[in-house]
Short mmCIF file of C-alpha atoms and ligand atoms in Angstrom, two decimals:
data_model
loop_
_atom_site.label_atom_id
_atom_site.label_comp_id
_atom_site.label_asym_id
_atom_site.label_seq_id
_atom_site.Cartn_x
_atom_site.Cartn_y
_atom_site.Cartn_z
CA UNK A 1 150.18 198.06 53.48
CA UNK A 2 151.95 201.44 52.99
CA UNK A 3 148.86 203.02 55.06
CA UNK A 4 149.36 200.38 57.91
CA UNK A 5 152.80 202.04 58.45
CA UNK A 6 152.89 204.29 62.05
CA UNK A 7 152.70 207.48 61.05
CA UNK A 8 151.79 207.70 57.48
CA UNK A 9 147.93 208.28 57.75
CA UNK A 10 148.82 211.27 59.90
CA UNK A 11 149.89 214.31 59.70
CA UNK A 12 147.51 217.35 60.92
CA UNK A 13 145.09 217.01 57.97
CA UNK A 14 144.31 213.52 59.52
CA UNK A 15 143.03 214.95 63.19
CA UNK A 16 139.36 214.37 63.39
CA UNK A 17 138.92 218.28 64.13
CA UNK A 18 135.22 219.47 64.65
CA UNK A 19 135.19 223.18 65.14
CA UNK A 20 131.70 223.87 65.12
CA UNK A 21 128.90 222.61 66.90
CA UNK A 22 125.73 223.75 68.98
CA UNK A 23 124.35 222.98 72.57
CA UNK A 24 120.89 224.01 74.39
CA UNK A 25 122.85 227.26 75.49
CA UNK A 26 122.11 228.12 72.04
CA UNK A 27 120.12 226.24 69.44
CA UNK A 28 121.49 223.22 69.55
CA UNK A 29 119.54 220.02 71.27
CA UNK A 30 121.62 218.73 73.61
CA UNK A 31 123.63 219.55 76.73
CA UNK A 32 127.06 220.80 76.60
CA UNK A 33 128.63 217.61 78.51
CA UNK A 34 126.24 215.37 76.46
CA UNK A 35 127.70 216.98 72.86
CA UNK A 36 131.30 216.50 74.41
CA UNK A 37 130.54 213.10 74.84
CA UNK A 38 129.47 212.30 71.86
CA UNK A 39 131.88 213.96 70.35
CA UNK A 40 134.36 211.89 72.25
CA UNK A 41 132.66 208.61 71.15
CA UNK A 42 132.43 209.58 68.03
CA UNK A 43 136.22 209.85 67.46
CA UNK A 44 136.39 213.84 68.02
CA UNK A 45 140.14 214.38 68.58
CA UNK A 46 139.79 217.98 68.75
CA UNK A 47 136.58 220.01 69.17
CA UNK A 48 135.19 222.87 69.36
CA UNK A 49 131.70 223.98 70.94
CA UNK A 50 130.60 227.34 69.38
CA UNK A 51 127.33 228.50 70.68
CA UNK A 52 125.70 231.40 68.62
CA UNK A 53 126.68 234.84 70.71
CA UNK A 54 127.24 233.01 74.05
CA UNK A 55 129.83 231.48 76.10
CA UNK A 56 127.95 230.09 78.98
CA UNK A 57 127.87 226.48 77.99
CA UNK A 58 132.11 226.37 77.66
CA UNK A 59 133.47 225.78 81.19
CA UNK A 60 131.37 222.60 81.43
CA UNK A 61 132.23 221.50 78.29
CA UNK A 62 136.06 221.90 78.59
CA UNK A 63 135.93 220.45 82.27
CA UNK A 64 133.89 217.09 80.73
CA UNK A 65 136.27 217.04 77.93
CA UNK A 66 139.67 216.93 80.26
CA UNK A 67 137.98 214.24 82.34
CA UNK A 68 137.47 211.99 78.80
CA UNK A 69 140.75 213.14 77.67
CA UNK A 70 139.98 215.14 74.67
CA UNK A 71 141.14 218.28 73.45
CA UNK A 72 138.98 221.01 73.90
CA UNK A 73 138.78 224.72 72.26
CA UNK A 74 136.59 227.34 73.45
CA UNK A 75 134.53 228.94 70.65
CA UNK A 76 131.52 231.10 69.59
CA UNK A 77 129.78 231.63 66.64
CA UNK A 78 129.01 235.50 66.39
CA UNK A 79 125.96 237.04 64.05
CA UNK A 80 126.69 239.45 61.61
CA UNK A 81 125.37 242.03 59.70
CA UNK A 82 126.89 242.59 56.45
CA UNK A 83 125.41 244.44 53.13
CA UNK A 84 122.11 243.38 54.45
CA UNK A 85 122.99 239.93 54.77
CA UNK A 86 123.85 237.79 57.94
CA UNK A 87 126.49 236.34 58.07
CA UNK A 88 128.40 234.30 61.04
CA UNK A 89 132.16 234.64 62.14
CA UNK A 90 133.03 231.59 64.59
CA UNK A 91 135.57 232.65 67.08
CA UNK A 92 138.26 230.04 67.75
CA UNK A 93 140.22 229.51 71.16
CA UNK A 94 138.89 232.26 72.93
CA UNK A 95 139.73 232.97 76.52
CA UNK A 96 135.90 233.36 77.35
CA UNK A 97 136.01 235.15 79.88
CA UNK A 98 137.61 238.47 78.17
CA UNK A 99 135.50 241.38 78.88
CA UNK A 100 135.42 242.69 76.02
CA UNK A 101 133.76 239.67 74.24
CA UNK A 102 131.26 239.10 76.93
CA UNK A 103 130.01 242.92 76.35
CA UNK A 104 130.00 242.40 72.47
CA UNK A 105 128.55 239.02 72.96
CA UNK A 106 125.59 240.72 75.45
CA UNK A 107 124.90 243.35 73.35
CA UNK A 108 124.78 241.27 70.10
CA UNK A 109 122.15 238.84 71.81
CA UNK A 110 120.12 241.95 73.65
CA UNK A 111 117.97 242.66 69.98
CA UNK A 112 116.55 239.06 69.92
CA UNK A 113 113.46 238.82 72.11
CA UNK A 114 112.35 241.92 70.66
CA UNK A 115 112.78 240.03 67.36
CA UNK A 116 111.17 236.96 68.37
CA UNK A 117 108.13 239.03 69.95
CA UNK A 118 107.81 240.36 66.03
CA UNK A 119 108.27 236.94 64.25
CA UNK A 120 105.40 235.64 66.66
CA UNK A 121 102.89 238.39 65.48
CA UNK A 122 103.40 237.59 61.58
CA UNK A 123 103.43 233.97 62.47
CA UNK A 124 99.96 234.32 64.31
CA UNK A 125 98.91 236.46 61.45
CA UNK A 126 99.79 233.76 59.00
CA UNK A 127 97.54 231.60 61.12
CA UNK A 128 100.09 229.98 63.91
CA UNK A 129 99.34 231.44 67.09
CA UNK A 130 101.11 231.38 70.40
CA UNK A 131 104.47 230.68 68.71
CA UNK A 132 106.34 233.13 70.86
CA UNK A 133 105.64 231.06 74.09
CA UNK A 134 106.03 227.82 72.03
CA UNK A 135 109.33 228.88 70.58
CA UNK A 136 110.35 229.63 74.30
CA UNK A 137 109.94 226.56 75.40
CA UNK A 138 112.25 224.38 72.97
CA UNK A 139 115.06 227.63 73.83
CA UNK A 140 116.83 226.15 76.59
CA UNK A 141 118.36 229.83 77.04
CA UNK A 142 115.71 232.35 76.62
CA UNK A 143 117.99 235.08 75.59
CA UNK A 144 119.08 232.86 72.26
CA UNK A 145 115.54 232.58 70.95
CA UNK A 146 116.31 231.96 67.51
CA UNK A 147 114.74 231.22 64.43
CA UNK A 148 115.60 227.38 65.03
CA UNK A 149 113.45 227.19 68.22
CA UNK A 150 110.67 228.59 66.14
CA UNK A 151 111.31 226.01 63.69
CA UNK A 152 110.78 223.33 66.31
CA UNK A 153 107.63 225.16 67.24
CA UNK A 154 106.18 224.65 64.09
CA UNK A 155 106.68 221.27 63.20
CA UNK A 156 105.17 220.59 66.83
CA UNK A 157 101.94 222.05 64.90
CA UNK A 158 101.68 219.70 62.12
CA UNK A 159 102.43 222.43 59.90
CA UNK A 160 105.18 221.79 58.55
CA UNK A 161 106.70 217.99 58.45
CA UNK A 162 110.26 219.35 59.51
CA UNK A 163 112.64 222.22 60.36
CA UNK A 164 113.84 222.51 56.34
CA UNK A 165 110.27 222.95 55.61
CA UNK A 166 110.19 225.44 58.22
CA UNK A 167 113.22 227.48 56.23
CA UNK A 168 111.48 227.16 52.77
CA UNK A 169 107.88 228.59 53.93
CA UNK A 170 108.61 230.78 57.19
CA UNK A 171 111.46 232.45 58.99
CA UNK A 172 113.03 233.46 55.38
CA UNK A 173 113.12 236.63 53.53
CA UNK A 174 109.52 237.48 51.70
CA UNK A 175 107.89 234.40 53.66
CA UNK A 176 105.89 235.01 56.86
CA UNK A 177 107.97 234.84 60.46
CA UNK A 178 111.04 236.71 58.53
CA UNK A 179 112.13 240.20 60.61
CA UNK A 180 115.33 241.76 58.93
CA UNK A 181 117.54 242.44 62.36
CA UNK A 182 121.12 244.27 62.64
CA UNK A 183 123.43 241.84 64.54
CA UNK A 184 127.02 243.06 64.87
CA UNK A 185 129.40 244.45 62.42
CA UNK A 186 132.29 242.47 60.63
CA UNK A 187 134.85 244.66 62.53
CA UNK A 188 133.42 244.12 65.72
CA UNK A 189 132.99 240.44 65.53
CA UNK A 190 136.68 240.04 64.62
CA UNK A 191 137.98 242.87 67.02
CA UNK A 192 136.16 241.12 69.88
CA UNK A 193 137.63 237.33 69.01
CA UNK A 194 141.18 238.88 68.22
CA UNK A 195 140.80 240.74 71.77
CA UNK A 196 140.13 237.25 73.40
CA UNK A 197 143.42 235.68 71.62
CA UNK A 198 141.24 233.75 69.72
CA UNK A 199 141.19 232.99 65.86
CA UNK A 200 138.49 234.48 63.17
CA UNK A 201 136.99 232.20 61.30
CA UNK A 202 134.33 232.73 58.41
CA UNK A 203 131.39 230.10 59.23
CA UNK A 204 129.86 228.64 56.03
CA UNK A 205 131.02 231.09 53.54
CA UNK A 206 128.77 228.73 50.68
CA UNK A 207 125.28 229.67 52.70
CA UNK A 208 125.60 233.56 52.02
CA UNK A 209 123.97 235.02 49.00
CA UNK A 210 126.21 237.40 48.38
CA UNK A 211 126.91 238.12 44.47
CA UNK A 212 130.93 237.27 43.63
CA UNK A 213 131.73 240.51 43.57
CA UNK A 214 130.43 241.21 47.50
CA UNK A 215 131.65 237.84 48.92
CA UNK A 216 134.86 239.16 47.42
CA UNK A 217 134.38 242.65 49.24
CA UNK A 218 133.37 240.65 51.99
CA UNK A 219 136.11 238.81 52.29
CA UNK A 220 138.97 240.93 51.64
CA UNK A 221 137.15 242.46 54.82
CA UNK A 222 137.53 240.42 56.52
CA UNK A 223 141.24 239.45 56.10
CA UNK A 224 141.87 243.12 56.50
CA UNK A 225 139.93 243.08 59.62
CA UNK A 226 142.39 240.13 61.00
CA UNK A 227 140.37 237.14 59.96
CA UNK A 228 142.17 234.08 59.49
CA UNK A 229 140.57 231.33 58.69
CA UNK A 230 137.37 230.19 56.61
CA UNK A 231 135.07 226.91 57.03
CA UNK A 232 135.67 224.66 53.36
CA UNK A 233 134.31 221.41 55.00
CA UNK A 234 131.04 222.10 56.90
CA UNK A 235 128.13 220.69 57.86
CA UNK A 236 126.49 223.38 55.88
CA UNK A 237 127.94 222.81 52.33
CA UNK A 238 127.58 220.56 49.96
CA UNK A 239 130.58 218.06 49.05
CA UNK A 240 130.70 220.23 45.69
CA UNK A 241 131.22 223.28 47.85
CA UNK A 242 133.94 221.65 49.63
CA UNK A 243 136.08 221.79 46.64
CA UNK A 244 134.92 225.41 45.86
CA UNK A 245 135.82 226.70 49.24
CA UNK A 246 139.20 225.20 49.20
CA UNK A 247 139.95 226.98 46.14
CA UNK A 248 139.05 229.94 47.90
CA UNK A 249 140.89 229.70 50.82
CA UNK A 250 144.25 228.74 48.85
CA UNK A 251 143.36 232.63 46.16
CA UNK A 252 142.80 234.66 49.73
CA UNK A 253 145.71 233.00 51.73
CA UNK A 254 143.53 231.98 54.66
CA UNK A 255 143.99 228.74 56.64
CA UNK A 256 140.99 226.04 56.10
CA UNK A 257 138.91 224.83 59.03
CA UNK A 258 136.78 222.03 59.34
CA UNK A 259 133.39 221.79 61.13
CA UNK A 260 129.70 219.71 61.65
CA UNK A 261 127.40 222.89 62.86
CA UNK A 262 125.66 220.07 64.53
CA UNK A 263 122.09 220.98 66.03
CA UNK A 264 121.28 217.48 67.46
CA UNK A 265 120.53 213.87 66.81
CA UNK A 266 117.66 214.11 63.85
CA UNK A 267 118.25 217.44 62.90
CA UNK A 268 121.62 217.97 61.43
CA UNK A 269 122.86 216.25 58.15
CA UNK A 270 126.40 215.90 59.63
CA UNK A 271 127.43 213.95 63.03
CA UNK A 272 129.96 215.09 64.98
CA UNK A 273 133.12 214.59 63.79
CA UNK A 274 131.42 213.04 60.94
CA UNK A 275 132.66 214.63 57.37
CA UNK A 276 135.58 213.96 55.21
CA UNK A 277 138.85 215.72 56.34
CA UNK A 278 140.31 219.16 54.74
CA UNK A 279 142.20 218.76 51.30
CA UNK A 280 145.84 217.97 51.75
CA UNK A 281 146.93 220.83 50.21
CA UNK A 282 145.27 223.53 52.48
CA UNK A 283 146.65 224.81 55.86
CA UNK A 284 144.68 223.34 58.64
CA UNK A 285 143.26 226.50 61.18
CA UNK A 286 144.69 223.57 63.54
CA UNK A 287 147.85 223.18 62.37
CA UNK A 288 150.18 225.05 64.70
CA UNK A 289 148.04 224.57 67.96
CA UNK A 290 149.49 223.12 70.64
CA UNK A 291 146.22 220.60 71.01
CA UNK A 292 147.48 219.61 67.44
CA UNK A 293 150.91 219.31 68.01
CA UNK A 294 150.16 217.18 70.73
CA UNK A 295 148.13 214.78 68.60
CA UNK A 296 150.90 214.64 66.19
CA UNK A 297 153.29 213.43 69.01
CA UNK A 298 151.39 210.44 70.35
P1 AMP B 301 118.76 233.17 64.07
O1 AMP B 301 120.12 233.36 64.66
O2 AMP B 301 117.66 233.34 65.08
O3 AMP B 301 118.54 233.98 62.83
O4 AMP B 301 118.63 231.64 63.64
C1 AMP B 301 119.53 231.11 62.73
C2 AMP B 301 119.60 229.60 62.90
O5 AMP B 301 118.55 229.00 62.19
C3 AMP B 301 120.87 229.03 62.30
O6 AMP B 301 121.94 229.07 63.22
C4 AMP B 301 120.46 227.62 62.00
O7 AMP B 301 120.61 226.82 63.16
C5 AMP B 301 118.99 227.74 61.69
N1 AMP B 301 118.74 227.71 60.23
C6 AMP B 301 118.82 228.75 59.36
N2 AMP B 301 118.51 228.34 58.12
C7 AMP B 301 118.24 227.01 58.20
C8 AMP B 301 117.84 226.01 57.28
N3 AMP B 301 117.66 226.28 55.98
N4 AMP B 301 117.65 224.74 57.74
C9 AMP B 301 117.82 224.45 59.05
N5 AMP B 301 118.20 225.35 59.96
C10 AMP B 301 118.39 226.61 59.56
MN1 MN B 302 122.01 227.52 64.72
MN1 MN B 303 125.90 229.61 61.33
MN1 MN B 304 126.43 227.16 63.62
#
C-alpha cells in the first residue's frame, strides 16, 4: 500500500543509474546507439557509456539517447598503472572533447598494439597461432585491441569453451598471452577527468589484488588526487562485495556509484540497468546532478 503512494519508492537511490558500460569502440559487443537502446528498454533512467581510453563512441550515443528521451552522461573508463597492478578510474560527465583528455586518452591507448603484437607471439608459442589477426578482427576499433578481443579469439578455436576460461588459462599473470604493460598513472587519470569537469570514479575496487594495506594507500590516493566516487554495486562484484564496498565508501567519505560493465548480450553476468540499487544509506555519485534532479521532479 504504503509503496503504491507517489513518491515514496523514490528518492535518488531509486533512479535506475547505469554508469558503466562498453560498446565496439572499445570491447564491448555492440554499437553505441544499439547499447543506448537497450539501455532505454531496459528501464535505464540514467546512463552512462564508458569506453576503455576512448571517447569516440559518445556523440552518437548522447544524440540516440535525447531522441528516446533518456538521460545521458559522457564517460570513459581510463587504465591504470598502480604498484604493479591495473587498475581502472571511470571518468564521469566529461566534456569529451577537452584537449587535455583526448591527449591523455591517445597516449594511454598508443602502448596497446605493441602489446597485442607480444601477447600473439606467446599465444602462438603456447600453440594458438594467428591470434593477433584473429583478435583484430572481433576489435571493432583497432587501436583498443584488448585482452577481451583475444578472448573472443580463442574461444573461436575450440580452445577454450568461453571468455572466463580464457581469464583462468591465458591473458593472466604467470599463464601464457599475459604482457605486464604501464598504462597511465593514478594522478594523471584523475587530473585529466577533473580537467574535463567530470567526476573520478574508482571502477571495481573488489577486482584489484591489492593487500589491505595498498588498497588503503591506494585509495587515500586517490581521494587526495580529487577522486570522488567509488563503484559498490557493479557488474564486477559479487552481491557479498556490494556490502563490503559500501562500507568502504561510507570509512573514506566518497559518494557510491552504481554500474553493469556490460560487454554484450552472452558475455556479461549483469544487463544493463540490471542490479539491485545502492544502499540507502550511501550518497549516490548521482545525487546532485541535474539529470537526477530532473528525475526526482517528474
Ligand atoms: P585490457 O585492457 O586489454 O587489459 O583488457 C581488459 C579487459 O579484459 C577488461 O576490461 C575486461 O573486459 C576483460 N577481462 C579481464 N578479466 C576478465 C575476466 N576474468 N573475465 C572476463 N573478462 C575479463
Ligand atoms: Mn572491458
Ligand atoms: Mn574495468
Ligand atoms: Mn569496464
Amino acid at each position: 500500500m504504503l509503496d503504491r503512494l507517489p513518491g515514496f519508492n523514490r528518492g535518488p537511490h531509486r533512479i535506475n543509474a547505469d554508469l558503466h558500460c562498453h560498446s565496439v569502440v572499445s570491447d564491448g559487443t555492440l554499437s553505441p546507439t544499439d547499447i543506448v537502446e537497450r539501455a532505454h528498454r531496459n528501464g535505464v533512467e540514467i546512463l552512462a557509456l564508458t569506453d576503455h581510453d576512448e571517447v569516440g563512441g559518445l556523440a552518437a550515443a548522447q544524440s540516440r539517447a535525447m531522441q528516446l528521451g533518456m538521460a545521458f552522461v559522457p564517460g570513459v573508463e581510463v587504465s591504470v598503472t598502480w604498484g604493479g597492478e591495473t587498475i581502472h578510474v571511470v571518468g564521469l560527465r566529461i566534456d569529451f572533447r577537452d584537449p587535455s583528455l583526448l591527449a591523455g586518452l591517445l597516449r594511454t591507448r598508443s602502448g596497446r598494439d605493441g602489446r597485442a603484437q607480444e601477447i600473439a607471439d606467446q599465444l602462438a608459442a603456447a600453440g594458438i597461432p594467428d591470434a593477433y589477426e584473429g583478435a583484430l578482427r572481433y576489435a571493432g576499433n583497432p587501436e583498443l585491441i584488448s585482452r577481451s578481443h583475444f578472448a573472443r579469439y580463442i574461444v573461436e578455436t575450440g580452445t577454450c569453451e568461453d571468455v572466463s576460461e580464457v581469464f583462468r588459462r591465458f591473458l593472466v599473470e604467470g599463464r601464457p598471452g599475459y604482457v605486464p604493460h604501464r598504462w597511465a598513472t593514478l594522478g594523471e587519470a584523475v587530473a585529466w577527468i577533473r580537467a574535463a569537469g567530470g567526476t573520478a570514479v574508482m571502477a571495481h575496487p573488489g577486482r584489484y589484488r591489492l593487500s589491505d594495506m595498498c588498497m588503503e594507500q591506494m585509495l587515500d590516493e586517490f581521494r587526495d588526487a580529487g577522486g570522488e566516487a567509488i563503484e559498490v554495486v557493479s557488474g564486477s562484484h559479487t552481491p557479498d562485495q556490494y556490502a563490503e564496498w559500501a562500507a568502504v565508501a561510507q570509512r573514506y567519505g566518497l559518494a557510491a556509484s552504481r554500474g553493469s560493465d556490460f560487454h554484450g548480450p552472452g558475455e556479461s553476468r549483469h544487463d544493463l540497468g540490471s542490479l539491485p540499487p545502492l544502499h540507502k544509506q550511501l550518497r549516490p555519485v548521482w545525487q546532485d546532478w541535474p539529470e537526477a534532479l530532473a528525475l526526482e521532479r517528474r
